[in-house]
Amino acid sequence: MRVTVIGAGIIGVMSALKLQQDGHQVTLIDKEAPGSGCSFGNAGMLARSSFMPLSNASTVWQAPSWLLKANGPLKIDKRYLMTMLPWLYHYIKAGFNKDLTARAAAINQLTTGSVDLYLPLAALAGCSELIKTTDYLHVYRSAKGLKKSAADMQARRDLGYDIEDLNQQDLQQLEPALSPRFEYGHLIKKHAFVTDPQALVLAFFEYFKSLGGEFMSGAVTAINADQGHCQLSLGDETLNYDKAVVAAGAHSAQLIAQTGVKLPLETERGYHITCSAPQVNVSRPVMDGDNKFFVTPMDMGLRFAGLVEFAGLQAPAKEVYIQQMKDQAQQMLPGLNTSQCTSWLGFRPTLYDSAPVISYAVNAQKVTQKNIVYAFGHQHVGLTAAPMTANLVSELIAEKASQVDRSAYDVQRFL
């Protein structure tokens, strides 16, 4: 079939590659260069055990303290608060919903096999050196911080993840650059990280093109479907395909709204700083569990991420938050040189129940349209979940049954 994939982030590129491997004639469309959105600026973790929905009771209870804390990990622009109140209401409601275990299991289906799925694909694309298998370290300053993580770690252990408890001496032996203020830790085994996320996307993109895939640059402004084909508006052009995949990240809802369907997709504005001459180093990804603050060693230096702001898609980055991240990075790694740092702001697509949409589209009358497939809303696990998402997109395009339960990703849950 002739298939178009709208969106050239990691979800779109991996989906396009899988469809091209399936034998379809695939066109990838984006107004920006491939891998230039969240796929450029993420923390690089293949966080296969990070399946717990962000909309959970623990997060909801902690959110007010994070907002009140000057250097907390969560920010909400006061001018945007009224706009996001309906989404926030549903987010809080989902946090106390009894389906938490089911939602966690659904996300785990997407994340748990991430490393095993990526490695053979990276070998085919000639970019194996960009993926480093390793353990994943969470650290805490106090027993109180450790206790807050207990339920999360137990949920991971219940699903078979191997986690080792560490004390201060263990932490200093593993990562000498860490502040000695961190007295407790969890070492989560058998994870991986990407040393250059954008380079990974571009490698898979080039492999997609080598198989005959096509890329078109431009903004899709409308999408229409009937029983025979999909019609897209791209600038002054009208393009026709058999099927289409919407994988435009945080911008997906705006495009889908043109079809008369409104979806509760918010954007978590994620900041990062990358220190190119850090003068200290870590050997694996480390999360400051007290502040939800990450550091990952990358080819371009140390990348720090974790601060989230809700302020929509238009507001500029705030310099005060970038300085906050520099301060936190130095507290985490004393001796860190932040004089040569770049900063970035990207948009994570987030639905209020924390699970993505990977399903057939619906029209304004709530009728399923099998020639359009949705694949977006992966919040913090887009990089991790991309290979499995691509497999599910492949099944949906081919109208095949799945070996996994896709019901938790169905867009109908919001309609």
Short mmCIF file of C-alpha atoms in Angstrom, two decimals:
data_model
loop_
_atom_site.label_atom_id
_atom_site.label_comp_id
_atom_site.label_asym_id
_atom_site.label_seq_id
_atom_site.Cartn_x
_atom_site.Cartn_y
_atom_site.Cartn_z
CA MET A 1 0.00 0.00 0.00
CA ARG A 2 0.93 3.66 -0.31
CA VAL A 3 1.25 4.88 3.28
CA THR A 4 2.23 8.25 4.69
CA VAL A 5 3.58 8.84 8.19
CA ILE A 6 3.10 12.38 9.53
CA GLY A 7 5.85 13.26 11.98
CA ALA A 8 9.57 12.49 11.79
CA GLY A 9 10.41 12.07 15.45
CA ILE A 10 11.49 8.72 16.82
CA ILE A 11 7.92 7.32 16.80
CA GLY A 12 7.31 8.42 13.21
CA VAL A 13 10.68 7.35 11.87
CA MET A 14 10.55 3.92 13.52
CA SER A 15 6.98 3.41 12.28
CA ALA A 16 7.94 4.46 8.74
CA LEU A 17 10.93 2.12 8.80
CA LYS A 18 8.84 -0.83 9.97
CA LEU A 19 6.20 -0.18 7.31
CA GLN A 20 8.89 0.09 4.64
CA GLN A 21 10.34 -3.22 5.83
CA ASP A 22 6.83 -4.69 5.49
CA GLY A 23 6.90 -3.87 1.79
CA HIS A 24 4.71 -0.77 1.69
CA GLN A 25 5.55 2.37 -0.27
CA VAL A 26 6.07 4.86 2.56
CA THR A 27 6.33 8.65 2.58
CA LEU A 28 7.44 10.40 5.78
CA ILE A 29 6.31 14.01 6.17
CA ASP A 30 7.41 16.71 8.61
CA LYS A 31 7.81 20.47 8.53
CA GLU A 32 11.03 20.11 10.52
CA ALA A 33 14.13 18.00 9.90
CA PRO A 34 13.90 14.39 11.13
CA GLY A 35 14.80 14.01 14.79
CA SER A 36 14.71 17.72 15.59
CA GLY A 37 11.96 17.78 18.24
CA CYS A 38 11.83 15.76 21.47
CA SER A 39 13.89 13.15 19.64
CA PHE A 40 16.77 15.63 19.64
CA GLY A 41 16.60 16.72 23.25
CA ASN A 42 15.50 13.76 25.34
CA ALA A 43 17.54 12.28 28.19
CA GLY A 44 18.60 9.31 26.07
CA MET A 45 17.34 6.60 28.42
CA LEU A 46 15.96 3.32 27.14
CA ALA A 47 14.03 3.20 30.39
CA ARG A 48 12.48 -0.22 29.98
CA SER A 49 11.29 -0.37 33.60
CA SER A 50 9.71 3.12 33.59
CA PHE A 51 6.16 1.90 33.10
CA MET A 52 4.41 3.50 36.05
CA PRO A 53 1.85 6.07 34.79
CA LEU A 54 2.68 9.62 35.82
CA SER A 55 -1.00 10.04 36.66
CA ASN A 56 -0.86 8.10 39.93
CA ALA A 57 -1.80 8.94 43.50
CA SER A 58 1.80 9.40 44.66
CA THR A 59 2.56 11.96 41.95
CA VAL A 60 -0.72 13.80 42.52
CA TRP A 61 -0.01 14.11 46.26
CA GLN A 62 3.57 15.28 45.68
CA ALA A 63 2.74 17.76 42.90
CA PRO A 64 1.74 20.66 45.19
CA SER A 65 5.05 20.50 47.07
CA TRP A 66 6.93 20.36 43.76
CA LEU A 67 5.07 23.47 42.58
CA LEU A 68 5.73 25.36 45.82
CA LYS A 69 9.41 24.42 45.90
CA ALA A 70 11.53 27.07 44.17
CA ASN A 71 13.78 24.46 42.60
CA GLY A 72 11.06 21.83 42.19
CA PRO A 73 10.76 19.67 39.05
CA LEU A 74 7.25 20.89 38.10
CA LYS A 75 6.16 24.35 36.90
CA ILE A 76 2.81 25.66 35.69
CA ASP A 77 2.61 29.05 34.02
CA LYS A 78 -0.11 31.01 35.84
CA ARG A 79 -1.34 32.45 32.53
CA TYR A 80 -1.84 28.92 31.19
CA LEU A 81 -3.50 27.42 34.26
CA MET A 82 -7.08 28.20 33.23
CA THR A 83 -6.48 26.71 29.79
CA MET A 84 -5.28 23.41 31.19
CA LEU A 85 -7.76 23.10 34.08
CA PRO A 86 -10.03 20.57 32.29
CA TRP A 87 -7.00 18.39 31.47
CA LEU A 88 -5.68 18.79 35.01
CA TYR A 89 -9.02 17.68 36.45
CA HIS A 90 -8.95 14.47 34.41
CA TYR A 91 -5.28 13.94 35.26
CA ILE A 92 -6.00 14.09 39.00
CA LYS A 93 -9.05 11.85 38.55
CA ALA A 94 -6.94 9.29 36.63
CA GLY A 95 -4.37 9.40 39.42
CA PHE A 96 -6.88 7.91 41.85
CA ASN A 97 -8.53 5.55 39.37
CA LYS A 98 -8.44 1.86 40.26
CA ASP A 99 -7.11 0.96 36.79
CA LEU A 100 -3.55 2.03 37.68
CA THR A 101 -2.20 -1.54 37.54
CA ALA A 102 -3.79 -2.12 34.13
CA ARG A 103 -2.37 1.14 32.75
CA ALA A 104 1.07 0.29 34.10
CA ALA A 105 0.89 -3.14 32.43
CA ALA A 106 -0.08 -1.48 29.15
CA ILE A 107 2.92 0.87 29.26
CA ASN A 108 5.18 -2.02 30.28
CA GLN A 109 4.13 -3.84 27.09
CA LEU A 110 5.68 -0.96 25.15
CA THR A 111 8.83 -0.48 27.22
CA THR A 112 10.05 -3.80 28.60
CA GLY A 113 11.45 -5.20 25.33
CA SER A 114 12.95 -1.90 24.21
CA VAL A 115 16.64 -2.80 24.38
CA ASP A 116 16.14 -6.20 22.75
CA LEU A 117 14.15 -4.62 19.91
CA TYR A 118 16.58 -1.76 19.33
CA LEU A 119 19.84 -3.72 19.17
CA PRO A 120 19.17 -5.75 15.96
CA LEU A 121 17.63 -2.71 14.27
CA ALA A 122 20.66 -0.60 15.18
CA ALA A 123 22.91 -3.27 13.67
CA LEU A 124 20.96 -3.13 10.41
CA ALA A 125 21.09 0.68 10.39
CA GLY A 126 24.83 0.71 11.19
CA CYS A 127 24.50 2.65 14.44
CA SER A 128 25.10 0.04 17.14
CA GLU A 129 27.75 2.24 18.74
CA LEU A 130 25.05 4.75 19.74
CA ILE A 131 23.35 2.30 22.15
CA LYS A 132 25.14 1.41 25.38
CA THR A 133 23.76 -1.36 27.58
CA THR A 134 24.11 -0.55 31.26
CA ASP A 135 22.41 -0.37 34.62
CA TYR A 136 20.25 2.58 35.65
CA LEU A 137 20.92 4.32 38.98
CA HIS A 138 18.39 6.12 41.20
CA VAL A 139 19.85 8.03 44.17
CA TYR A 140 18.32 9.65 47.28
CA ARG A 141 19.57 11.96 50.02
CA SER A 142 17.57 10.49 52.88
CA ALA A 143 15.60 7.52 54.08
CA LYS A 144 12.47 9.61 53.50
CA GLY A 145 13.29 9.92 49.79
CA LEU A 146 14.03 6.21 49.62
CA LYS A 147 10.69 5.40 51.23
CA LYS A 148 8.77 7.45 48.65
CA SER A 149 10.22 5.23 45.92
CA ALA A 150 9.40 1.94 47.66
CA ALA A 151 6.06 1.26 45.94
CA ASP A 152 7.49 2.09 42.52
CA MET A 153 10.46 -0.22 43.00
CA GLN A 154 8.28 -3.02 44.32
CA ALA A 155 6.05 -2.75 41.26
CA ARG A 156 9.14 -3.15 39.08
CA ARG A 157 10.36 -6.11 41.08
CA ASP A 158 6.93 -7.71 40.83
CA LEU A 159 7.34 -7.71 37.04
CA GLY A 160 10.75 -9.34 37.23
CA TYR A 161 13.10 -6.37 37.09
CA ASP A 162 16.35 -6.95 38.97
CA ILE A 163 16.99 -4.11 41.44
CA GLU A 164 19.83 -3.85 43.95
CA ASP A 165 19.65 -1.67 47.07
CA LEU A 166 22.73 0.52 47.62
CA ASN A 167 24.21 2.54 50.47
CA GLN A 168 26.41 5.64 50.36
CA GLN A 169 29.62 3.63 50.06
CA ASP A 170 28.20 1.67 47.15
CA LEU A 171 27.21 4.86 45.39
CA GLN A 172 30.64 6.44 45.79
CA GLN A 173 32.29 3.32 44.40
CA LEU A 174 30.00 3.22 41.38
CA GLU A 175 29.95 6.96 40.66
CA PRO A 176 32.70 8.87 42.53
CA ALA A 177 31.59 12.20 41.05
CA LEU A 178 28.22 12.02 42.82
CA SER A 179 27.69 14.26 45.81
CA PRO A 180 28.29 12.36 49.09
CA ARG A 181 24.93 13.77 50.24
CA PHE A 182 23.30 10.88 48.38
CA GLU A 183 23.08 8.13 50.99
CA TYR A 184 20.77 5.59 49.33
CA GLY A 185 20.22 4.19 45.88
CA HIS A 186 18.64 1.62 43.60
CA LEU A 187 20.60 0.00 40.80
CA ILE A 188 18.11 -1.22 38.18
CA LYS A 189 19.72 -3.85 35.95
CA LYS A 190 19.65 -4.45 32.19
CA HIS A 191 18.82 -1.05 30.76
CA ALA A 192 20.53 1.02 28.07
CA PHE A 193 21.03 4.58 26.94
CA VAL A 194 21.66 6.42 23.69
CA THR A 195 24.80 8.52 23.40
CA ASP A 196 23.30 10.84 20.76
CA PRO A 197 19.50 10.64 20.40
CA GLN A 198 19.31 12.77 17.25
CA ALA A 199 22.05 10.74 15.57
CA LEU A 200 20.07 7.58 16.34
CA VAL A 201 16.93 8.97 14.68
CA LEU A 202 18.94 10.11 11.66
CA ALA A 203 20.59 6.69 11.31
CA PHE A 204 17.20 4.97 11.24
CA PHE A 205 15.92 7.66 8.86
CA GLU A 206 18.80 7.05 6.44
CA TYR A 207 18.18 3.30 6.65
CA PHE A 208 14.50 3.95 5.88
CA LYS A 209 15.52 5.92 2.77
CA SER A 210 17.98 3.21 1.70
CA LEU A 211 15.05 0.79 1.60
CA GLY A 212 13.15 3.09 -0.77
CA GLY A 213 11.38 5.36 1.72
CA GLU A 214 10.60 8.96 0.75
CA PHE A 215 10.70 12.16 2.82
CA MET A 216 8.68 15.30 2.13
CA SER A 217 9.24 18.57 3.97
CA GLY A 218 6.18 20.59 4.86
CA ALA A 219 3.31 21.07 7.27
CA VAL A 220 0.20 18.93 6.87
CA THR A 221 -2.73 21.24 7.49
CA ALA A 222 -5.64 18.87 6.90
CA ILE A 223 -6.32 15.17 6.66
CA ASN A 224 -9.45 13.54 5.28
CA ALA A 225 -10.34 9.89 4.85
CA ASP A 226 -13.00 7.81 3.17
CA GLN A 227 -13.28 4.09 2.53
CA GLY A 228 -10.85 4.20 -0.36
CA HIS A 229 -7.99 6.55 0.52
CA CYS A 230 -6.57 9.36 2.67
CA GLN A 231 -6.22 12.88 1.37
CA LEU A 232 -3.71 15.30 2.89
CA SER A 233 -3.25 19.02 2.39
CA LEU A 234 0.45 19.91 2.27
CA GLY A 235 0.86 23.58 1.44
CA ASP A 236 -0.86 24.06 -1.93
CA GLU A 237 -0.67 20.35 -2.72
CA THR A 238 -3.29 17.68 -2.24
CA LEU A 239 -1.76 14.23 -1.70
CA ASN A 240 -3.52 10.88 -1.83
CA TYR A 241 -2.50 7.71 0.01
CA ASP A 242 -4.11 4.41 0.87
CA LYS A 243 -3.44 4.88 4.59
CA ALA A 244 -1.89 7.44 6.95
CA VAL A 245 -0.22 7.40 10.35
CA VAL A 246 -0.45 10.46 12.61
CA ALA A 247 2.72 10.52 14.73
CA ALA A 248 3.20 14.27 15.12
CA GLY A 249 3.84 14.24 18.86
CA ALA A 250 2.48 17.23 20.77
CA HIS A 251 1.14 18.70 17.51
CA SER A 252 -1.03 15.67 16.72
CA ALA A 253 -4.17 16.98 18.43
CA GLN A 254 -4.12 20.18 16.35
CA LEU A 255 -4.08 18.18 13.14
CA ILE A 256 -6.74 15.73 14.30
CA ALA A 257 -8.97 18.64 15.38
CA GLN A 258 -9.34 19.45 11.67
CA THR A 259 -11.36 16.21 11.38
CA GLY A 260 -13.77 17.32 14.12
CA VAL A 261 -12.23 15.17 16.85
CA LYS A 262 -10.91 16.85 20.01
CA LEU A 263 -8.38 14.94 22.10
CA PRO A 264 -6.97 15.82 25.58
CA LEU A 265 -3.33 16.06 24.50
CA GLU A 266 -1.21 18.40 26.61
CA THR A 267 2.44 19.27 26.16
CA GLU A 268 4.97 18.82 28.93
CA ARG A 269 7.60 21.39 28.11
CA GLY A 270 10.83 19.58 28.87
CA TYR A 271 14.11 21.45 29.40
CA HIS A 272 17.64 20.14 29.16
CA ILE A 273 21.16 21.46 29.49
CA THR A 274 24.19 19.75 27.97
CA CYS A 275 27.61 20.51 29.44
CA SER A 276 30.29 19.94 26.81
CA ALA A 277 33.31 20.35 29.13
CA PRO A 278 31.95 19.01 32.45
CA GLN A 279 35.33 18.17 34.09
CA VAL A 280 33.51 15.38 35.98
CA ASN A 281 31.69 12.37 34.62
CA VAL A 282 29.29 9.50 35.30
CA SER A 283 29.43 6.11 33.64
CA ARG A 284 25.67 5.45 33.42
CA PRO A 285 22.37 7.37 33.56
CA VAL A 286 21.62 8.58 37.09
CA MET A 287 18.37 9.99 38.45
CA ASP A 288 18.22 12.22 41.50
CA GLY A 289 15.12 10.56 42.91
CA ASP A 290 14.33 13.46 45.25
CA ASN A 291 14.07 16.01 42.42
CA LYS A 292 13.30 13.76 39.41
CA PHE A 293 16.46 15.12 37.80
CA PHE A 294 18.50 13.06 35.32
CA VAL A 295 22.04 13.04 34.02
CA THR A 296 23.16 10.93 31.07
CA PRO A 297 26.68 10.70 29.63
CA MET A 298 26.53 11.48 25.92
CA ASP A 299 28.94 11.97 23.04
CA MET A 300 28.52 15.73 23.32
CA GLY A 301 28.99 15.87 27.11
CA LEU A 302 26.75 15.41 30.13
CA ARG A 303 23.05 15.98 29.50
CA PHE A 304 20.79 16.97 32.40
CA ALA A 305 17.01 16.83 32.11
CA GLY A 306 13.91 16.47 34.22
CA LEU A 307 12.32 19.87 34.74
CA VAL A 308 8.76 20.00 33.34
CA GLU A 309 6.70 23.10 32.63
CA PHE A 310 3.09 23.42 31.53
CA ALA A 311 2.74 26.58 29.43
CA GLY A 312 1.48 25.42 26.02
CA LEU A 313 3.26 25.28 22.69
CA GLN A 314 3.90 28.99 22.13
CA ALA A 315 5.59 30.43 25.25
CA PRO A 316 9.38 30.93 25.02
CA ALA A 317 11.85 29.09 27.22
CA LYS A 318 12.48 30.67 30.61
CA GLU A 319 16.07 31.45 31.47
CA VAL A 320 15.37 31.13 35.20
CA TYR A 321 14.60 27.44 34.73
CA ILE A 322 17.79 26.87 32.79
CA GLN A 323 19.79 28.46 35.62
CA GLN A 324 17.88 26.28 38.11
CA MET A 325 19.01 23.21 36.19
CA LYS A 326 22.62 24.35 36.25
CA ASP A 327 22.41 24.82 40.02
CA GLN A 328 20.85 21.38 40.50
CA ALA A 329 23.43 19.77 38.25
CA GLN A 330 26.26 21.21 40.35
CA GLN A 331 24.58 20.04 43.55
CA MET A 332 24.32 16.57 42.08
CA LEU A 333 27.90 16.52 40.75
CA PRO A 334 30.14 18.87 42.77
CA GLY A 335 32.91 20.23 40.61
CA LEU A 336 30.77 20.22 37.46
CA ASN A 337 31.74 22.93 34.99
CA THR A 338 28.61 24.62 33.63
CA SER A 339 30.39 27.44 31.80
CA GLN A 340 30.08 25.62 28.46
CA CYS A 341 26.45 24.50 28.42
CA THR A 342 23.80 24.57 25.76
CA SER A 343 20.10 24.58 26.65
CA TRP A 344 16.99 23.31 24.93
CA LEU A 345 13.21 23.24 25.27
CA GLY A 346 11.02 20.55 23.70
CA PHE A 347 7.40 19.41 23.83
CA ARG A 348 6.47 16.00 25.24
CA PRO A 349 2.99 14.85 24.15
CA THR A 350 1.02 13.76 27.22
CA LEU A 351 -2.50 12.41 27.69
CA TYR A 352 -4.05 12.64 31.13
CA ASP A 353 -3.99 8.89 31.81
CA SER A 354 -0.27 8.68 30.83
CA ALA A 355 -0.80 5.98 28.19
CA PRO A 356 -0.30 6.77 24.49
CA VAL A 357 -2.81 6.46 21.69
CA ILE A 358 -1.90 3.69 19.24
CA SER A 359 -5.11 2.86 17.44
CA TYR A 360 -7.35 3.40 14.46
CA ALA A 361 -8.72 6.91 14.07
CA VAL A 362 -12.33 7.91 14.54
CA ASN A 363 -14.32 10.60 12.78
CA ALA A 364 -16.54 13.25 14.32
CA GLN A 365 -19.36 10.71 14.52
CA LYS A 366 -17.08 8.35 16.50
CA VAL A 367 -16.95 5.86 13.63
CA THR A 368 -13.67 3.95 13.34
CA GLN A 369 -11.54 4.80 10.28
CA LYS A 370 -9.09 2.00 9.59
CA ASN A 371 -7.16 3.92 6.95
CA ILE A 372 -5.82 6.35 9.57
CA VAL A 373 -3.71 5.16 12.50
CA TYR A 374 -2.83 7.31 15.52
CA ALA A 375 0.55 6.88 17.28
CA PHE A 376 1.30 9.65 19.79
CA GLY A 377 1.11 10.66 23.46
CA HIS A 378 4.13 8.72 24.77
CA GLN A 379 5.05 11.46 27.30
CA HIS A 380 8.47 10.52 28.81
CA VAL A 381 8.90 7.11 27.17
CA GLY A 382 8.76 7.89 23.45
CA LEU A 383 12.36 6.86 22.78
CA THR A 384 11.96 3.72 24.86
CA ALA A 385 8.59 2.69 23.41
CA ALA A 386 9.28 3.51 19.74
CA PRO A 387 10.19 0.00 18.43
CA MET A 388 7.17 -1.70 19.98
CA THR A 389 4.91 1.15 18.91
CA ALA A 390 6.18 0.70 15.35
CA ASN A 391 5.28 -2.99 15.53
CA LEU A 392 1.74 -2.15 16.64
CA VAL A 393 1.39 0.48 13.91
CA SER A 394 2.46 -2.18 11.39
CA GLU A 395 -0.27 -4.51 12.65
CA LEU A 396 -2.91 -1.79 12.49
CA ILE A 397 -1.98 -0.77 8.95
CA ALA A 398 -2.16 -4.42 7.86
CA GLU A 399 -5.38 -4.87 9.88
CA LYS A 400 -3.85 -7.83 11.70
CA ALA A 401 -4.64 -9.19 15.13
CA SER A 402 -2.02 -8.57 17.80
CA GLN A 403 -0.24 -10.79 20.30
CA VAL A 404 -0.57 -7.99 22.86
CA ASP A 405 -3.67 -6.27 24.19
CA ARG A 406 -4.03 -2.98 22.29
CA SER A 407 -7.24 -1.90 24.02
CA ALA A 408 -5.50 0.36 26.55
CA TYR A 409 -4.14 2.48 23.67
CA ASP A 410 -7.47 2.95 21.90
CA VAL A 411 -8.48 6.55 21.25
CA GLN A 412 -12.09 5.64 21.99
CA ARG A 413 -11.35 5.91 25.73
CA PHE A 414 -11.37 9.71 25.38
CA LEU A 415 -14.57 10.01 23.35
#
